[in-house]
Amino acid sequence: MRDHRISPATVERAFAQLASEGLIEPKPGQGTFVRQTQKIVAEEADFSWQSVALGSARGDGGSMGALLALPPSDSLVLSMGYLPPDLQATGLLTNALRQAAARPELWDRLSMEGLEPLRAWFAREIGNGSVFAPHEVMICAGGQAAIASTLRALVPHGRPILVEAPTYTGAISVARTAGLELVPVAMDENGVRPDLLADAFRQTGARVFYCQPAFSNPSGVVLSSERRAAVLDIAQQARAFIVEDDWARDLALVGAAPPPLAAEDRHGHVVYIRSLAKSAAPGLRVAAIMARGAALARLKAVRGSDDFSVSGPLQAAAVSIRSAPAWKRHLNMARAVLIERRDTLVAALRTELGDRASFRVPVGGMHLWVRLPDHISDIGITEELARQRVIVSPGQAWFPADPPGSFLRLTFGASPAALREGANRLGIAVRQQV
Amino acid sequence: MRDHRISPATVERAFAQLASEGLIEPKPGQGTFVRQTQKIVAEEADFSWQSVALGSARGDGGSMGALLALPPSDSLVLSMGYLPPDLQATGLLTNALRQAAARPELWDRLSMEGLEPLRAWFAREIGNGSVFAPHEVMICAGGQAAIASTLRALVPHGRPILVEAPTYTGAISVARTAGLELVPVAMDENGVRPDLLADAFRQTGARVFYCQPAFSNPSGVVLSSERRAAVLDIAQQARAFIVEDDWARDLALVGAAPPPLAAEDRHGHVVYIRSLAKSAAPGLRVAAIMARGAALARLKAVRGSDDFSVSGPLQAAAVSIRSAPAWKRHLNMARAVLIERRDTLVAALRTELGDRASFRVPVGGMHLWVRLPDHISDIGITEELARQRVIVSPGQAWFPADPPGSFLRLTFGASPAALREGANRLGIAVRQQV
């Protein structure tokens, strides 16, 4: 305390931290001692046999690792797939989880499928409860887990899966890791092209199409209402499943979100995925998979071996934030700020890049999908910006096969100053390459 | 209130519950109304196309579903793989999670691999930190998720995996679902048979052996110290991985748990899995995978597509319960009670079944592995007992291939009265079949 001129409370916290990290060891009645731990000198260890045992890589080439890596704390982050800290529902979540933590029954073994009120809430969100019954809802530990379980359950190893191009990199990663054959189907400004989708089903014999009809990540495209009917029709003709990943339902920025495909699905073609983390906070690892018929049974059989159930207190917290009156205020606030920040980024990009970049202004979600001149490498510009502590996502990771051009995904959740500064650095970097 | 003679608070709670379930709808200034929701009449729906689209089943035949199904609330449960509610660390968990819930940074995006103090804690637990460094630890949403990610990452589709016979049914389920070829290796009272293990590696070309060297589930067998060295040696000769699932390290009932294989592994053969739910409560969905070398990279690449990260508050709660002074008291209490209950069940079985059943008294874990006379069907007796609301687990689900006899797994976590009553019903059922 004397040496560092700090309070006893600070010293106490520091000691508690050091003890919890195992660096010091309090011995009652004797004092506190520095702990002796040392990693075995690795010079004798030989891990080289592992590469033969592991065989060829079946991962995604590191794209998820890059996406999930935490940026340096002093960087301008235009790459995060979640609301930034200032827009997260932290207060609501804290209260909800504090209450749930104190209910002992939530710590006990729960049904594998999830808490009944949470399943009922998810079911009610689609068509006012007219599509899925609560028993057709399975709770999972977040949207990525839901996508992983669903794709693995529905598509056998080595078989094809159709996806939008571009599409969510996390779904690409799941498909690659599970040994599925990714078949990209191009989109235009109205969503996936029905003629190409029908053709892809015919040509590949695929039985599953993964898509994000509302505010597709990364492109922000919304499947038009005529095409919604066409896509359902094509799946019906192909006797195939549509995995509808409705990731941004809460983040419609202009009017209401379009109705999900699931709401118009009569014959069990749509397996529907919805996550709560996107509009609350990344730490709320709660999502749902909804399905009917034999697909429900198949999914349940696979889910059990994937990870049992989701922690009870988290599930209960999810129920209570969604029914809290403050939830709507949170959502309205988050949407209003996202609109402002989207517009800030759009204006800054127009100023800095002019006609060197093209993009559509998204009506939902949190990403701007920017096309650069073809001669500029998305990877090169991403690396150049990273050296300046501006973090953006290169477009390549969002294409299941060959990218048709050079794209960047820019997330507009960051502060207006960060967005303007990021756009400015991007502009300089692009102009230097022309 | 008048009709039911209940307090205003009760009415208020009931209304809140109904509103949260979406059955009533409060309209400010107008009153509260019954909500109109109705599931579309399903008569026109035709799901029959799904069975062709889904193809042949790749699940586990329902064994996980049976294991995870919640028993009727009035039943005597001798089948649960977790501490019963009266032995769970609920008070500790409540306090820890309530504190963690209030730290906003824990709701934000975290590193995919987990919170640093939690990773450091897991690393320290093995050989006092001399085997794995914190960066070689990955946090997962529970032991099942850890097993699933690990087996899928290390064994390609269609390739063999060696397992103890009997072994944990959750690992069997993962292997079946992932399309792996399960190769059973028999155990005796000292653990897996080294001669058979070496033979299995030679014959199948397998590069992975999944095992539970300490208090194997369901048999309770401990791999002897001579065999620990032999098993490591065999893996080294076969240039293969050992996936060590150390599920019951906290639940040694006689003396200390044996050192894990990982502690003696020089050359990165052991991929080590440890869960916290078993000794705390089922709702603490936190576990770790530890690996070194190329295996670590492979596992990281796969983990990201499986489910991103584990909820921050849960991870922080796990750190703080393990460093709380009350944790040791909890563990000592739980162990003492488990010993009592194990002895109660053992005595009751000896009384009720005499030499009609054989078993070893386990020195760790929470299961008794009972062999019945061969002519008695484990499934038949399980169903007969279930009709009497006594829930036990049939042995078949724990065998990766053909069961060599008729077994039951009886969990001794239940109350002494339930254990005695369960043993009594089992005795009657067995005697009726002789």
Coordinates of C-alpha atoms in Angstrom, one line a residue, chain B residues 22-193:
Chain B
G22 CA -48.9 -15.2 -24.5
L23 CA -52.3 -16.5 -23.4
I24 CA -53.5 -13.0 -22.3
E25 CA -52.7 -9.6 -23.5
P26 CA -52.8 -6.5 -21.3
K27 CA -53.9 -3.4 -23.3
P28 CA -53.0 -0.3 -21.3
G29 CA -56.1 1.7 -20.4
Q30 CA -58.5 -0.9 -21.7
G31 CA -58.0 -4.0 -19.6
T32 CA -56.6 -7.5 -20.1
F33 CA -57.8 -9.7 -22.9
V34 CA -57.6 -13.3 -23.8
R35 CA -55.3 -13.6 -26.8
Q36 CA -56.6 -15.3 -30.0
T37 CA -54.0 -17.9 -31.2
Q38 CA -54.7 -21.1 -32.9
K39 CA -52.5 -23.6 -34.6
I40 CA -53.3 -24.0 -38.3
V41 CA -55.4 -27.1 -38.7
A42 CA -52.8 -29.7 -39.8
E43 CA -55.2 -31.8 -41.9
E44 CA -53.9 -30.4 -45.1
A45 CA -50.2 -30.7 -44.2
D46 CA -48.2 -33.5 -45.8
F47 CA -44.9 -34.2 -44.3
S48 CA -44.5 -37.6 -45.8
W49 CA -41.9 -36.4 -48.4
Q50 CA -39.5 -35.7 -45.5
S51 CA -38.5 -39.3 -45.0
V52 CA -37.0 -39.6 -48.4
A53 CA -35.2 -36.3 -48.1
L54 CA -33.8 -37.3 -44.7
G55 CA -32.5 -40.7 -45.8
S56 CA -31.4 -43.4 -43.5
A57 CA -31.0 -42.5 -39.8
R58 CA -27.6 -41.7 -38.5
G59 CA -28.6 -41.2 -34.9
D60 CA -28.0 -43.3 -31.9
G61 CA -31.4 -45.1 -32.0
G62 CA -32.8 -42.9 -29.2
S63 CA -30.4 -43.9 -26.4
M64 CA -29.5 -40.3 -25.6
G65 CA -33.1 -39.3 -25.8
A66 CA -33.9 -42.0 -23.2
L67 CA -31.0 -40.9 -21.0
L68 CA -31.9 -37.2 -21.2
A69 CA -35.7 -37.6 -20.8
L70 CA -36.9 -36.2 -17.5
P71 CA -38.5 -38.9 -15.4
P72 CA -42.0 -38.3 -14.0
S73 CA -41.8 -36.1 -10.9
D74 CA -43.1 -38.8 -8.5
S75 CA -40.6 -41.5 -9.6
L76 CA -37.6 -42.9 -7.8
V77 CA -34.7 -41.9 -10.0
L78 CA -31.7 -44.3 -10.0
S79 CA -30.6 -43.1 -13.4
M80 CA -29.4 -39.5 -13.3
G81 CA -25.8 -38.7 -14.4
Y82 CA -25.6 -35.6 -12.1
L83 CA -25.7 -34.9 -8.4
P84 CA -29.3 -34.8 -7.1
P85 CA -30.7 -31.4 -6.2
D86 CA -29.9 -31.8 -2.5
L87 CA -26.2 -32.2 -3.3
Q88 CA -25.9 -29.5 -5.9
A89 CA -23.8 -26.4 -5.2
T90 CA -26.8 -24.2 -5.8
G91 CA -26.0 -21.6 -3.1
L92 CA -22.5 -21.1 -4.4
L93 CA -23.7 -21.0 -8.0
T94 CA -26.4 -18.5 -7.3
N95 CA -24.0 -16.1 -5.6
A96 CA -21.4 -16.5 -8.2
L97 CA -23.7 -16.0 -11.1
R98 CA -25.5 -13.0 -9.5
Q99 CA -22.1 -11.3 -9.2
A100 CA -21.0 -12.2 -12.7
A101 CA -24.3 -11.1 -14.3
A102 CA -23.7 -7.6 -13.2
R103 CA -20.3 -7.2 -15.0
P104 CA -21.3 -5.7 -18.4
E105 CA -18.0 -6.8 -20.0
L106 CA -19.0 -10.4 -19.6
W107 CA -22.0 -10.0 -21.8
D108 CA -19.8 -8.6 -24.6
R109 CA -18.1 -10.7 -27.2
L110 CA -15.3 -12.8 -25.6
S111 CA -12.5 -14.8 -27.0
M112 CA -13.7 -18.0 -28.6
E113 CA -11.4 -20.0 -26.4
G114 CA -12.8 -18.7 -23.2
L115 CA -12.0 -16.5 -20.2
E116 CA -8.3 -16.4 -19.4
P117 CA -8.7 -17.0 -15.6
L118 CA -10.9 -20.1 -16.3
R119 CA -8.5 -21.5 -18.8
A120 CA -5.7 -20.9 -16.4
W121 CA -7.6 -22.7 -13.7
F122 CA -8.2 -25.8 -15.9
A123 CA -4.5 -25.8 -16.9
R124 CA -3.3 -25.6 -13.2
E125 CA -5.4 -28.6 -12.3
I126 CA -3.2 -31.0 -14.3
G127 CA 0.3 -31.6 -13.0
N128 CA 0.1 -28.2 -11.2
G129 CA 0.2 -26.4 -14.6
S130 CA 3.2 -28.3 -16.0
V131 CA 1.3 -30.1 -18.8
F132 CA -1.0 -27.6 -20.5
A133 CA -0.5 -23.8 -20.8
P134 CA -3.7 -21.7 -20.5
H135 CA -3.6 -21.1 -24.3
E136 CA -3.9 -24.9 -24.8
V137 CA -7.3 -24.9 -23.0
M138 CA -10.6 -24.3 -24.8
I139 CA -13.8 -23.7 -22.9
C140 CA -16.9 -25.5 -24.1
A141 CA -20.6 -25.5 -23.2
G142 CA -20.4 -28.7 -21.1
G143 CA -18.7 -32.1 -21.2
Q144 CA -21.0 -33.5 -24.0
A145 CA -20.1 -30.6 -26.3
A146 CA -16.5 -31.1 -25.5
I147 CA -16.7 -34.8 -26.4
A148 CA -18.7 -34.1 -29.6
S149 CA -16.3 -31.4 -30.8
T150 CA -13.2 -33.5 -30.0
L151 CA -14.3 -36.7 -31.6
R152 CA -15.6 -35.0 -34.8
A153 CA -12.3 -32.9 -35.0
L154 CA -10.0 -35.9 -34.6
V155 CA -11.7 -38.7 -36.5
P156 CA -12.8 -38.3 -40.1
H157 CA -16.2 -39.6 -41.2
G158 CA -16.2 -43.3 -41.7
R159 CA -12.9 -44.0 -39.8
P160 CA -12.6 -46.1 -36.7
I161 CA -12.5 -45.0 -33.1
L162 CA -11.5 -47.2 -30.2
V163 CA -13.6 -47.1 -27.0
E164 CA -13.7 -49.0 -23.8
A165 CA -16.5 -51.5 -23.5
P166 CA -18.7 -50.6 -21.7
T167 CA -18.2 -46.8 -22.2
Y168 CA -20.1 -43.6 -21.8
T169 CA -23.3 -43.7 -23.9
G170 CA -22.9 -40.0 -24.8
A171 CA -19.6 -40.8 -26.6
I172 CA -21.2 -43.7 -28.4
S173 CA -24.0 -41.4 -29.5
V174 CA -21.5 -38.8 -30.9
A175 CA -19.6 -41.4 -32.8
R176 CA -22.7 -43.0 -34.3
T177 CA -24.1 -39.6 -35.3
A178 CA -20.8 -38.5 -36.8
G179 CA -20.6 -41.7 -38.9
L180 CA -17.5 -43.1 -37.1
E181 CA -16.8 -46.8 -36.8
L182 CA -17.0 -47.8 -33.1
V183 CA -14.4 -50.5 -32.1
P184 CA -15.0 -51.8 -28.5
V185 CA -12.0 -52.8 -26.4
A186 CA -12.9 -54.9 -23.4
M187 CA -12.0 -53.9 -19.8
D188 CA -11.4 -55.9 -16.7
E189 CA -11.2 -54.8 -13.1
N190 CA -8.0 -52.9 -13.8
G191 CA -9.3 -51.0 -16.7
V192 CA -8.9 -51.4 -20.5
R193 CA -6.9 -54.5 -21.5

